[in-house]
Amino acid sequence: MTKDAPATPTDALDITTAGESVEPEVVPADRPKRRAVVVEDEALIRMDVVETLRDAGFDVVGEAGDGEQAVALATELKPDIIVMDVKMPVLDGISAAERIGKAHLAPVVLLTAFSQTELVERARDAGAMAYVVKPFSPADLLPAVEIAISRYAQISALEAEVADMADRFETRKRVDRAKGLLMTKMGLSEPESFRWIQKTSMDRRLTMREVADAVIEQVGGGAA
């Protein structure tokens, strides 16, 4: 497959440029094969994508021809990458990518014969990690796949970090609330209240948040 002049790159998505020199990835011998799902309603293109991914060391664990099947396979298999066409029957690729993205199932690379700005923006808003314009070659597709996997990993790590920070902030709020209740209802000082919560957590093998919640419920009558 060869590709005409590429679309102009935007900051929304990676749009792979045909003819670029691509350094082959050095794959550690002991790295497990990464798992891929290919979703394309045109059988010949789907076969080309499957062959390209397998030649690059991927294990293609699922194939489909419409967006509904794509969502089902993503839910069942949770692959490392999904390469999916935009225009498909039943459910289009952008809508499928949106569902997959909201469920945090896998990164998606979208394939399309069109490169309009509006389509690129829709793909970005749907959560697609990269976008490749047909016709394309392995030198176009594989860098987009690698970029999608890398970006998805970075975003997932950031989301986990943010969630952890939010959880720690909420725990601190509840522990502070519990300390205040122990101080006002039980006559303990602030250090004594904290040590009591900490010791109870260790003795009963509970988290400090669980102990704080119990104090709030039992001493404060459930008041937040």
PDB file of N, CA and C in Angstrom, residues 13-117:
ATOM      1  N   LEU A  13      -4.161  15.172  17.168  1.00  0.00           N
ATOM      2  CA  LEU A  13      -3.829  13.756  17.033  1.00  0.00           C
ATOM      3  C   LEU A  13      -2.543  13.631  16.249  1.00  0.00           C
ATOM      4  N   ASP A  14      -1.913  12.483  16.385  1.00  0.00           N
ATOM      5  CA  ASP A  14      -0.784  12.180  15.508  1.00  0.00           C
ATOM      6  C   ASP A  14      -1.322  11.711  14.170  1.00  0.00           C
ATOM      7  N   ILE A  15      -0.950  12.394  13.098  1.00  0.00           N
ATOM      8  CA  ILE A  15      -1.307  11.955  11.746  1.00  0.00           C
ATOM      9  C   ILE A  15      -0.014  11.553  11.064  1.00  0.00           C
ATOM     10  N   THR A  16       0.122  10.279  10.778  1.00  0.00           N
ATOM     11  CA  THR A  16       1.375   9.754  10.255  1.00  0.00           C
ATOM     12  C   THR A  16       1.614  10.199   8.824  1.00  0.00           C
ATOM     13  N   THR A  17       2.855  10.543   8.517  1.00  0.00           N
ATOM     14  CA  THR A  17       3.237  11.029   7.190  1.00  0.00           C
ATOM     15  C   THR A  17       3.885   9.919   6.394  1.00  0.00           C
ATOM     16  N   ALA A  18       3.427   9.702   5.198  1.00  0.00           N
ATOM     17  CA  ALA A  18       4.001   8.659   4.342  1.00  0.00           C
ATOM     18  C   ALA A  18       5.424   9.015   3.968  1.00  0.00           C
ATOM     19  N   GLY A  19       6.234   7.981   3.823  1.00  0.00           N
ATOM     20  CA  GLY A  19       7.588   8.184   3.333  1.00  0.00           C
ATOM     21  C   GLY A  19       8.590   8.581   4.385  1.00  0.00           C
ATOM     22  N   GLU A  20       8.159   8.767   5.660  1.00  0.00           N
ATOM     23  CA  GLU A  20       9.099   9.129   6.695  1.00  0.00           C
ATOM     24  C   GLU A  20      10.007   7.956   6.998  1.00  0.00           C
ATOM     25  N   SER A  21      11.247   8.239   7.347  1.00  0.00           N
ATOM     26  CA  SER A  21      12.163   7.188   7.757  1.00  0.00           C
ATOM     27  C   SER A  21      11.828   6.771   9.174  1.00  0.00           C
ATOM     28  N   VAL A  22      11.598   5.485   9.370  1.00  0.00           N
ATOM     29  CA  VAL A  22      11.207   4.984  10.680  1.00  0.00           C
ATOM     30  C   VAL A  22      12.232   3.979  11.160  1.00  0.00           C
ATOM     31  N   GLU A  23      12.816   4.259  12.328  1.00  0.00           N
ATOM     32  CA  GLU A  23      13.771   3.329  12.903  1.00  0.00           C
ATOM     33  C   GLU A  23      13.016   2.139  13.471  1.00  0.00           C
ATOM     34  N   PRO A  24      13.415   0.921  13.155  1.00  0.00           N
ATOM     35  CA  PRO A  24      12.733  -0.238  13.714  1.00  0.00           C
ATOM     36  C   PRO A  24      12.899  -0.289  15.226  1.00  0.00           C
ATOM     37  N   GLU A  25      11.838  -0.682  15.914  1.00  0.00           N
ATOM     38  CA  GLU A  25      11.887  -0.776  17.366  1.00  0.00           C
ATOM     39  C   GLU A  25      12.753  -1.962  17.761  1.00  0.00           C
ATOM     40  N   VAL A  26      13.593  -1.746  18.766  1.00  0.00           N
ATOM     41  CA  VAL A  26      14.392  -2.838  19.310  1.00  0.00           C
ATOM     42  C   VAL A  26      13.550  -3.526  20.372  1.00  0.00           C
ATOM     43  N   VAL A  27      13.151  -4.760  20.110  1.00  0.00           N
ATOM     44  CA  VAL A  27      12.249  -5.479  20.999  1.00  0.00           C
ATOM     45  C   VAL A  27      13.042  -6.442  21.871  1.00  0.00           C
ATOM     46  N   PRO A  28      12.953  -6.313  23.199  1.00  0.00           N
ATOM     47  CA  PRO A  28      13.635  -7.275  24.070  1.00  0.00           C
ATOM     48  C   PRO A  28      13.148  -8.695  23.789  1.00  0.00           C
ATOM     49  N   ALA A  29      14.073  -9.647  23.813  1.00  0.00           N
ATOM     50  CA  ALA A  29      13.726 -11.022  23.458  1.00  0.00           C
ATOM     51  C   ALA A  29      12.692 -11.617  24.401  1.00  0.00           C
ATOM     52  N   ASP A  30      12.698 -11.149  25.670  1.00  0.00           N
ATOM     53  CA  ASP A  30      11.811 -11.745  26.655  1.00  0.00           C
ATOM     54  C   ASP A  30      10.495 -10.972  26.813  1.00  0.00           C
ATOM     55  N   ARG A  31      10.263  -9.938  25.989  1.00  0.00           N
ATOM     56  CA  ARG A  31       9.025  -9.175  26.126  1.00  0.00           C
ATOM     57  C   ARG A  31       7.853  -9.956  25.542  1.00  0.00           C
ATOM     58  N   PRO A  32       6.766 -10.100  26.298  1.00  0.00           N
ATOM     59  CA  PRO A  32       5.592 -10.793  25.751  1.00  0.00           C
ATOM     60  C   PRO A  32       5.057 -10.047  24.530  1.00  0.00           C
ATOM     61  N   LYS A  33       4.472 -10.786  23.610  1.00  0.00           N
ATOM     62  CA  LYS A  33       3.875 -10.151  22.443  1.00  0.00           C
ATOM     63  C   LYS A  33       2.730  -9.246  22.877  1.00  0.00           C
ATOM     64  N   ARG A  34       2.712  -8.054  22.299  1.00  0.00           N
ATOM     65  CA  ARG A  34       1.597  -7.156  22.591  1.00  0.00           C
ATOM     66  C   ARG A  34       0.373  -7.584  21.785  1.00  0.00           C
ATOM     67  N   ARG A  35      -0.788  -7.434  22.385  1.00  0.00           N
ATOM     68  CA  ARG A  35      -2.014  -7.970  21.816  1.00  0.00           C
ATOM     69  C   ARG A  35      -2.782  -6.859  21.091  1.00  0.00           C
ATOM     70  N   ALA A  36      -3.255  -7.183  19.891  1.00  0.00           N
ATOM     71  CA  ALA A  36      -3.932  -6.197  19.055  1.00  0.00           C
ATOM     72  C   ALA A  36      -5.279  -6.716  18.584  1.00  0.00           C
ATOM     73  N   VAL A  37      -6.204  -5.775  18.391  1.00  0.00           N
ATOM     74  CA  VAL A  37      -7.496  -6.053  17.761  1.00  0.00           C
ATOM     75  C   VAL A  37      -7.601  -5.175  16.525  1.00  0.00           C
ATOM     76  N   VAL A  38      -8.031  -5.752  15.413  1.00  0.00           N
ATOM     77  CA  VAL A  38      -8.168  -5.018  14.154  1.00  0.00           C
ATOM     78  C   VAL A  38      -9.644  -4.994  13.768  1.00  0.00           C
ATOM     79  N   VAL A  39     -10.164  -3.792  13.524  1.00  0.00           N
ATOM     80  CA  VAL A  39     -11.583  -3.630  13.195  1.00  0.00           C
ATOM     81  C   VAL A  39     -11.689  -2.832  11.900  1.00  0.00           C
ATOM     82  N   GLU A  40     -12.114  -3.512  10.847  1.00  0.00           N
ATOM     83  CA  GLU A  40     -12.191  -2.908   9.505  1.00  0.00           C
ATOM     84  C   GLU A  40     -13.208  -3.703   8.702  1.00  0.00           C
ATOM     85  N   ASP A  41     -14.192  -3.019   8.099  1.00  0.00           N
ATOM     86  CA  ASP A  41     -15.235  -3.739   7.380  1.00  0.00           C
ATOM     87  C   ASP A  41     -14.788  -4.193   5.994  1.00  0.00           C
ATOM     88  N   GLU A  42     -13.688  -3.626   5.463  1.00  0.00           N
ATOM     89  CA  GLU A  42     -13.162  -4.076   4.181  1.00  0.00           C
ATOM     90  C   GLU A  42     -12.136  -5.184   4.429  1.00  0.00           C
ATOM     91  N   ALA A  43     -12.475  -6.389   3.990  1.00  0.00           N
ATOM     92  CA  ALA A  43     -11.673  -7.572   4.329  1.00  0.00           C
ATOM     93  C   ALA A  43     -10.215  -7.466   3.885  1.00  0.00           C
ATOM     94  N   LEU A  44      -9.958  -6.923   2.685  1.00  0.00           N
ATOM     95  CA  LEU A  44      -8.590  -6.847   2.185  1.00  0.00           C
ATOM     96  C   LEU A  44      -7.737  -5.910   3.026  1.00  0.00           C
ATOM     97  N   ILE A  45      -8.319  -4.770   3.401  1.00  0.00           N
ATOM     98  CA  ILE A  45      -7.576  -3.825   4.243  1.00  0.00           C
ATOM     99  C   ILE A  45      -7.336  -4.438   5.618  1.00  0.00           C
ATOM    100  N   ARG A  46      -8.351  -5.118   6.151  1.00  0.00           N
ATOM    101  CA  ARG A  46      -8.192  -5.759   7.456  1.00  0.00           C
ATOM    102  C   ARG A  46      -7.051  -6.778   7.412  1.00  0.00           C
ATOM    103  N   MET A  47      -6.992  -7.566   6.328  1.00  0.00           N
ATOM    104  CA  MET A  47      -5.916  -8.559   6.195  1.00  0.00           C
ATOM    105  C   MET A  47      -4.551  -7.884   6.149  1.00  0.00           C
ATOM    106  N   ASP A  48      -4.465  -6.749   5.429  1.00  0.00           N
ATOM    107  CA  ASP A  48      -3.195  -6.017   5.346  1.00  0.00           C
ATOM    108  C   ASP A  48      -2.757  -5.531   6.726  1.00  0.00           C
ATOM    109  N   VAL A  49      -3.715  -4.978   7.489  1.00  0.00           N
ATOM    110  CA  VAL A  49      -3.386  -4.468   8.822  1.00  0.00           C
ATOM    111  C   VAL A  49      -2.946  -5.604   9.739  1.00  0.00           C
ATOM    112  N   VAL A  50      -3.674  -6.706   9.692  1.00  0.00           N
ATOM    113  CA  VAL A  50      -3.321  -7.873  10.512  1.00  0.00           C
ATOM    114  C   VAL A  50      -1.922  -8.353  10.175  1.00  0.00           C
ATOM    115  N   GLU A  51      -1.619  -8.468   8.888  1.00  0.00           N
ATOM    116  CA  GLU A  51      -0.295  -8.932   8.466  1.00  0.00           C
ATOM    117  C   GLU A  51       0.795  -7.966   8.924  1.00  0.00           C
ATOM    118  N   THR A  52       0.535  -6.666   8.781  1.00  0.00           N
ATOM    119  CA  THR A  52       1.518  -5.662   9.199  1.00  0.00           C
ATOM    120  C   THR A  52       1.815  -5.772  10.691  1.00  0.00           C
ATOM    121  N   LEU A  53       0.770  -5.912  11.487  1.00  0.00           N
ATOM    122  CA  LEU A  53       0.962  -5.999  12.934  1.00  0.00           C
ATOM    123  C   LEU A  53       1.676  -7.290  13.325  1.00  0.00           C
ATOM    124  N   ARG A  54       1.302  -8.388  12.695  1.00  0.00           N
ATOM    125  CA  ARG A  54       1.967  -9.660  13.010  1.00  0.00           C
ATOM    126  C   ARG A  54       3.438  -9.633  12.619  1.00  0.00           C
ATOM    127  N   ASP A  55       3.736  -9.035  11.464  1.00  0.00           N
ATOM    128  CA  ASP A  55       5.130  -8.916  11.035  1.00  0.00           C
ATOM    129  C   ASP A  55       5.942  -8.072  12.012  1.00  0.00           C
ATOM    130  N   ALA A  56       5.259  -7.142  12.706  1.00  0.00           N
ATOM    131  CA  ALA A  56       5.934  -6.270  13.667  1.00  0.00           C
ATOM    132  C   ALA A  56       5.982  -6.883  15.070  1.00  0.00           C
ATOM    133  N   GLY A  57       5.501  -8.122  15.186  1.00  0.00           N
ATOM    134  CA  GLY A  57       5.610  -8.815  16.467  1.00  0.00           C
ATOM    135  C   GLY A  57       4.384  -8.771  17.341  1.00  0.00           C
ATOM    136  N   PHE A  58       3.283  -8.250  16.839  1.00  0.00           N
ATOM    137  CA  PHE A  58       2.049  -8.209  17.622  1.00  0.00           C
ATOM    138  C   PHE A  58       1.298  -9.536  17.507  1.00  0.00           C
ATOM    139  N   ASP A  59       0.551  -9.848  18.543  1.00  0.00           N
ATOM    140  CA  ASP A  59      -0.357 -10.993  18.521  1.00  0.00           C
ATOM    141  C   ASP A  59      -1.764 -10.441  18.262  1.00  0.00           C
ATOM    142  N   VAL A  60      -2.279 -10.677  17.056  1.00  0.00           N
ATOM    143  CA  VAL A  60      -3.619 -10.186  16.720  1.00  0.00           C
ATOM    144  C   VAL A  60      -4.628 -11.161  17.314  1.00  0.00           C
ATOM    145  N   VAL A  61      -5.276 -10.735  18.399  1.00  0.00           N
ATOM    146  CA  VAL A  61      -6.145 -11.638  19.170  1.00  0.00           C
ATOM    147  C   VAL A  61      -7.612 -11.523  18.789  1.00  0.00           C
ATOM    148  N   GLY A  62      -7.948 -10.519  17.953  1.00  0.00           N
ATOM    149  CA  GLY A  62      -9.341 -10.377  17.566  1.00  0.00           C
ATOM    150  C   GLY A  62      -9.493  -9.552  16.307  1.00  0.00           C
ATOM    151  N   GLU A  63     -10.497  -9.887  15.507  1.00  0.00           N
ATOM    152  CA  GLU A  63     -10.825  -9.138  14.298  1.00  0.00           C
ATOM    153  C   GLU A  63     -12.334  -8.916  14.254  1.00  0.00           C
ATOM    154  N   ALA A  64     -12.740  -7.775  13.689  1.00  0.00           N
ATOM    155  CA  ALA A  64     -14.168  -7.464  13.596  1.00  0.00           C
ATOM    156  C   ALA A  64     -14.411  -6.560  12.403  1.00  0.00           C
ATOM    157  N   GLY A  65     -15.698  -6.409  12.058  1.00  0.00           N
ATOM    158  CA  GLY A  65     -16.055  -5.613  10.898  1.00  0.00           C
ATOM    159  C   GLY A  65     -17.001  -4.471  11.186  1.00  0.00           C
ATOM    160  N   ASP A  66     -17.329  -4.236  12.479  1.00  0.00           N
ATOM    161  CA  ASP A  66     -18.168  -3.083  12.817  1.00  0.00           C
ATOM    162  C   ASP A  66     -17.848  -2.611  14.230  1.00  0.00           C
ATOM    163  N   GLY A  67     -18.340  -1.413  14.547  1.00  0.00           N
ATOM    164  CA  GLY A  67     -18.005  -0.797  15.824  1.00  0.00           C
ATOM    165  C   GLY A  67     -18.557  -1.506  17.038  1.00  0.00           C
ATOM    166  N   GLU A  68     -19.743  -2.092  16.913  1.00  0.00           N
ATOM    167  CA  GLU A  68     -20.314  -2.826  18.040  1.00  0.00           C
ATOM    168  C   GLU A  68     -19.433  -4.010  18.415  1.00  0.00           C
ATOM    169  N   GLN A  69     -18.963  -4.727  17.403  1.00  0.00           N
ATOM    170  CA  GLN A  69     -18.064  -5.849  17.654  1.00  0.00           C
ATOM    171  C   GLN A  69     -16.751  -5.358  18.261  1.00  0.00           C
ATOM    172  N   ALA A  70     -16.312  -4.180  17.829  1.00  0.00           N
ATOM    173  CA  ALA A  70     -15.074  -3.613  18.371  1.00  0.00           C
ATOM    174  C   ALA A  70     -15.197  -3.377  19.872  1.00  0.00           C
ATOM    175  N   VAL A  71     -16.309  -2.791  20.297  1.00  0.00           N
ATOM    176  CA  VAL A  71     -16.520  -2.527  21.722  1.00  0.00           C
ATOM    177  C   VAL A  71     -16.582  -3.845  22.496  1.00  0.00           C
ATOM    178  N   ALA A  72     -17.265  -4.836  21.924  1.00  0.00           N
ATOM    179  CA  ALA A  72     -17.380  -6.138  22.588  1.00  0.00           C
ATOM    180  C   ALA A  72     -16.008  -6.802  22.737  1.00  0.00           C
ATOM    181  N   LEU A  73     -15.197  -6.776  21.679  1.00  0.00           N
ATOM    182  CA  LEU A  73     -13.867  -7.380  21.744  1.00  0.00           C
ATOM    183  C   LEU A  73     -12.966  -6.625  22.720  1.00  0.00           C
ATOM    184  N   ALA A  74     -13.060  -5.301  22.717  1.00  0.00           N
ATOM    185  CA  ALA A  74     -12.251  -4.505  23.639  1.00  0.00           C
ATOM    186  C   ALA A  74     -12.611  -4.824  25.085  1.00  0.00           C
ATOM    187  N   THR A  75     -13.896  -4.981  25.347  1.00  0.00           N
ATOM    188  CA  THR A  75     -14.358  -5.299  26.702  1.00  0.00           C
ATOM    189  C   THR A  75     -13.885  -6.675  27.133  1.00  0.00           C
ATOM    190  N   GLU A  76     -13.949  -7.619  26.210  1.00  0.00           N
ATOM    191  CA  GLU A  76     -13.582  -9.004  26.532  1.00  0.00           C
ATOM    192  C   GLU A  76     -12.075  -9.191  26.631  1.00  0.00           C
ATOM    193  N   LEU A  77     -11.333  -8.603  25.692  1.00  0.00           N
ATOM    194  CA  LEU A  77      -9.908  -8.917  25.562  1.00  0.00           C
ATOM    195  C   LEU A  77      -8.976  -7.893  26.198  1.00  0.00           C
ATOM    196  N   LYS A  78      -9.430  -6.635  26.297  1.00  0.00           N
ATOM    197  CA  LYS A  78      -8.588  -5.537  26.805  1.00  0.00           C
ATOM    198  C   LYS A  78      -7.189  -5.594  26.173  1.00  0.00           C
ATOM    199  N   PRO A  79      -7.118  -5.416  24.854  1.00  0.00           N
ATOM    200  CA  PRO A  79      -5.833  -5.540  24.146  1.00  0.00           C
ATOM    201  C   PRO A  79      -4.926  -4.347  24.416  1.00  0.00           C
ATOM    202  N   ASP A  80      -3.695  -4.451  23.938  1.00  0.00           N
ATOM    203  CA  ASP A  80      -2.739  -3.357  24.075  1.00  0.00           C
ATOM    204  C   ASP A  80      -3.000  -2.260  23.058  1.00  0.00           C
ATOM    205  N   ILE A  81      -3.649  -2.598  21.934  1.00  0.00           N
ATOM    206  CA  ILE A  81      -3.936  -1.611  20.886  1.00  0.00           C
ATOM    207  C   ILE A  81      -5.124  -2.084  20.051  1.00  0.00           C
ATOM    208  N   ILE A  82      -5.927  -1.129  19.605  1.00  0.00           N
ATOM    209  CA  ILE A  82      -7.011  -1.409  18.663  1.00  0.00           C
ATOM    210  C   ILE A  82      -6.794  -0.522  17.446  1.00  0.00           C
ATOM    211  N   VAL A  83      -6.717  -1.141  16.273  1.00  0.00           N
ATOM    212  CA  VAL A  83      -6.626  -0.399  15.009  1.00  0.00           C
ATOM    213  C   VAL A  83      -7.990  -0.523  14.345  1.00  0.00           C
ATOM    214  N   MET A  84      -8.640   0.617  14.099  1.00  0.00           N
ATOM    215  CA  MET A  84     -10.045   0.574  13.714  1.00  0.00           C
ATOM    216  C   MET A  84     -10.377   1.613  12.644  1.00  0.00           C
ATOM    217  N   ASP A  85     -11.176   1.192  11.675  1.00  0.00           N
ATOM    218  CA  ASP A  85     -11.635   2.096  10.623  1.00  0.00           C
ATOM    219  C   ASP A  85     -12.684   3.055  11.189  1.00  0.00           C
ATOM    220  N   VAL A  86     -12.823   4.206  10.560  1.00  0.00           N
ATOM    221  CA  VAL A  86     -13.818   5.183  10.993  1.00  0.00           C
ATOM    222  C   VAL A  86     -15.196   4.846  10.442  1.00  0.00           C
ATOM    223  N   LYS A  87     -15.274   4.631   9.132  1.00  0.00           N
ATOM    224  CA  LYS A  87     -16.573   4.411   8.491  1.00  0.00           C
ATOM    225  C   LYS A  87     -16.884   2.922   8.435  1.00  0.00           C
ATOM    226  N   MET A  88     -17.816   2.498   9.310  1.00  0.00           N
ATOM    227  CA  MET A  88     -18.196   1.085   9.383  1.00  0.00           C
ATOM    228  C   MET A  88     -19.690   0.966   9.657  1.00  0.00           C
ATOM    229  N   PRO A  89     -20.265  -0.194   9.355  1.00  0.00           N
ATOM    230  CA  PRO A  89     -21.685  -0.395   9.621  1.00  0.00           C
ATOM    231  C   PRO A  89     -21.973  -0.570  11.110  1.00  0.00           C
ATOM    232  N   VAL A  90     -23.256  -0.514  11.459  1.00  0.00           N
ATOM    233  CA  VAL A  90     -23.781  -0.735  12.816  1.00  0.00           C
ATOM    234  C   VAL A  90     -23.386   0.410  13.752  1.00  0.00           C
ATOM    235  N   LEU A  91     -22.088   0.549  13.989  1.00  0.00           N
ATOM    236  CA  LEU A  91     -21.565   1.628  14.826  1.00  0.00           C
ATOM    237  C   LEU A  91     -20.262   2.104  14.222  1.00  0.00           C
ATOM    238  N   ASP A  92     -20.147   3.406  13.949  1.00  0.00           N
ATOM    239  CA  ASP A  92     -18.934   3.907  13.298  1.00  0.00           C
ATOM    240  C   ASP A  92     -17.748   3.889  14.261  1.00  0.00           C
ATOM    241  N   GLY A  93     -16.553   4.004  13.682  1.00  0.00           N
ATOM    242  CA  GLY A  93     -15.333   3.882  14.468  1.00  0.00           C
ATOM    243  C   GLY A  93     -15.162   4.955  15.514  1.00  0.00           C
ATOM    244  N   ILE A  94     -15.581   6.180  15.222  1.00  0.00           N
ATOM    245  CA  ILE A  94     -15.428   7.256  16.197  1.00  0.00           C
ATOM    246  C   ILE A  94     -16.325   7.016  17.405  1.00  0.00           C
ATOM    247  N   SER A  95     -17.577   6.606  17.162  1.00  0.00           N
ATOM    248  CA  SER A  95     -18.480   6.305  18.274  1.00  0.00           C
ATOM    249  C   SER A  95     -17.968   5.131  19.091  1.00  0.00           C
ATOM    250  N   ALA A  96     -17.435   4.120  18.390  1.00  0.00           N
ATOM    251  CA  ALA A  96     -16.868   2.968  19.098  1.00  0.00           C
ATOM    252  C   ALA A  96     -15.652   3.390  19.921  1.00  0.00           C
ATOM    253  N   ALA A  97     -14.794   4.241  19.346  1.00  0.00           N
ATOM    254  CA  ALA A  97     -13.610   4.720  20.072  1.00  0.00           C
ATOM    255  C   ALA A  97     -14.016   5.488  21.320  1.00  0.00           C
ATOM    256  N   GLU A  98     -15.099   6.244  21.219  1.00  0.00           N
ATOM    257  CA  GLU A  98     -15.578   6.999  22.378  1.00  0.00           C
ATOM    258  C   GLU A  98     -16.004   6.056  23.503  1.00  0.00           C
ATOM    259  N   ARG A  99     -16.734   5.018  23.160  1.00  0.00           N
ATOM    260  CA  ARG A  99     -17.163   4.042  24.177  1.00  0.00           C
ATOM    261  C   ARG A  99     -15.958   3.333  24.798  1.00  0.00           C
ATOM    262  N   ILE A 100     -15.034   2.941  23.952  1.00  0.00           N
ATOM    263  CA  ILE A 100     -13.833   2.254  24.428  1.00  0.00           C
ATOM    264  C   ILE A 100     -13.012   3.168  25.337  1.00  0.00           C
ATOM    265  N   GLY A 101     -12.899   4.434  24.941  1.00  0.00           N
ATOM    266  CA  GLY A 101     -12.142   5.383  25.741  1.00  0.00           C
ATOM    267  C   GLY A 101     -12.781   5.660  27.087  1.00  0.00           C
ATOM    268  N   LYS A 102     -14.091   5.825  27.103  1.00  0.00           N
ATOM    269  CA  LYS A 102     -14.784   6.101  28.371  1.00  0.00           C
ATOM    270  C   LYS A 102     -14.639   4.945  29.353  1.00  0.00           C
ATOM    271  N   ALA A 103     -14.574   3.727  28.819  1.00  0.00           N
ATOM    272  CA  ALA A 103     -14.422   2.546  29.673  1.00  0.00           C
ATOM    273  C   ALA A 103     -12.958   2.231  29.988  1.00  0.00           C
ATOM    274  N   HIS A 104     -12.025   3.025  29.443  1.00  0.00           N
ATOM    275  CA  HIS A 104     -10.584   2.828  29.679  1.00  0.00           C
ATOM    276  C   HIS A 104     -10.155   1.405  29.327  1.00  0.00           C
ATOM    277  N   LEU A 105     -10.525   0.965  28.122  1.00  0.00           N
ATOM    278  CA  LEU A 105     -10.251  -0.414  27.723  1.00  0.00           C
ATOM    279  C   LEU A 105      -8.944  -0.580  26.960  1.00  0.00           C
ATOM    280  N   ALA A 106      -8.638   0.360  26.062  1.00  0.00           N
ATOM    281  CA  ALA A 106      -7.442   0.208  25.220  1.00  0.00           C
ATOM    282  C   ALA A 106      -7.228   1.479  24.402  1.00  0.00           C
ATOM    283  N   PRO A 107      -5.985   1.734  23.961  1.00  0.00           N
ATOM    284  CA  PRO A 107      -5.743   2.836  23.039  1.00  0.00           C
ATOM    285  C   PRO A 107      -6.260   2.484  21.646  1.00  0.00           C
ATOM    286  N   VAL A 108      -6.674   3.497  20.900  1.00  0.00           N
ATOM    287  CA  VAL A 108      -7.255   3.288  19.571  1.00  0.00           C
ATOM    288  C   VAL A 108      -6.504   4.112  18.527  1.00  0.00           C
ATOM    289  N   VAL A 109      -6.166   3.457  17.420  1.00  0.00           N
ATOM    290  CA  VAL A 109      -5.680   4.149  16.218  1.00  0.00           C
ATOM    291  C   VAL A 109      -6.796   4.072  15.189  1.00  0.00           C
ATOM    292  N   LEU A 110      -7.215   5.218  14.669  1.00  0.00           N
ATOM    293  CA  LEU A 110      -8.290   5.253  13.684  1.00  0.00           C
ATOM    294  C   LEU A 110      -7.733   5.327  12.264  1.00  0.00           C
ATOM    295  N   LEU A 111      -8.384   4.598  11.358  1.00  0.00           N
ATOM    296  CA  LEU A 111      -8.040   4.604   9.931  1.00  0.00           C
ATOM    297  C   LEU A 111      -9.174   5.273   9.165  1.00  0.00           C
ATOM    298  N   THR A 112      -8.826   6.114   8.201  1.00  0.00           N
ATOM    299  CA  THR A 112      -9.881   6.746   7.410  1.00  0.00           C
ATOM    300  C   THR A 112      -9.355   7.173   6.056  1.00  0.00           C
ATOM    301  N   ALA A 113     -10.272   7.294   5.102  1.00  0.00           N
ATOM    302  CA  ALA A 113      -9.908   7.788   3.772  1.00  0.00           C
ATOM    303  C   ALA A 113      -9.976   9.307   3.720  1.00  0.00           C
ATOM    304  N   PHE A 114     -10.404   9.932   4.807  1.00  0.00           N
ATOM    305  CA  PHE A 114     -10.598  11.384   4.823  1.00  0.00           C
ATOM    306  C   PHE A 114      -9.694  12.024   5.870  1.00  0.00           C
ATOM    307  N   SER A 115      -9.368  13.292   5.650  1.00  0.00           N
ATOM    308  CA  SER A 115      -8.482  13.978   6.591  1.00  0.00           C
ATOM    309  C   SER A 115      -8.982  15.381   6.926  1.00  0.00           C
ATOM    310  N   GLN A 116     -10.300  15.594   6.854  1.00  0.00           N
ATOM    311  CA  GLN A 116     -10.832  16.904   7.194  1.00  0.00           C
ATOM    312  C   GLN A 116     -10.586  17.230   8.664  1.00  0.00           C
ATOM    313  N   THR A 117     -10.396  18.518   8.925  1.00  0.00           N
ATOM    314  CA  THR A 117     -10.133  18.966  10.287  1.00  0.00           C
ATOM    315  C   THR A 117     -11.252  18.550  11.233  1.00  0.00           C
TER     316      THR A 117
END
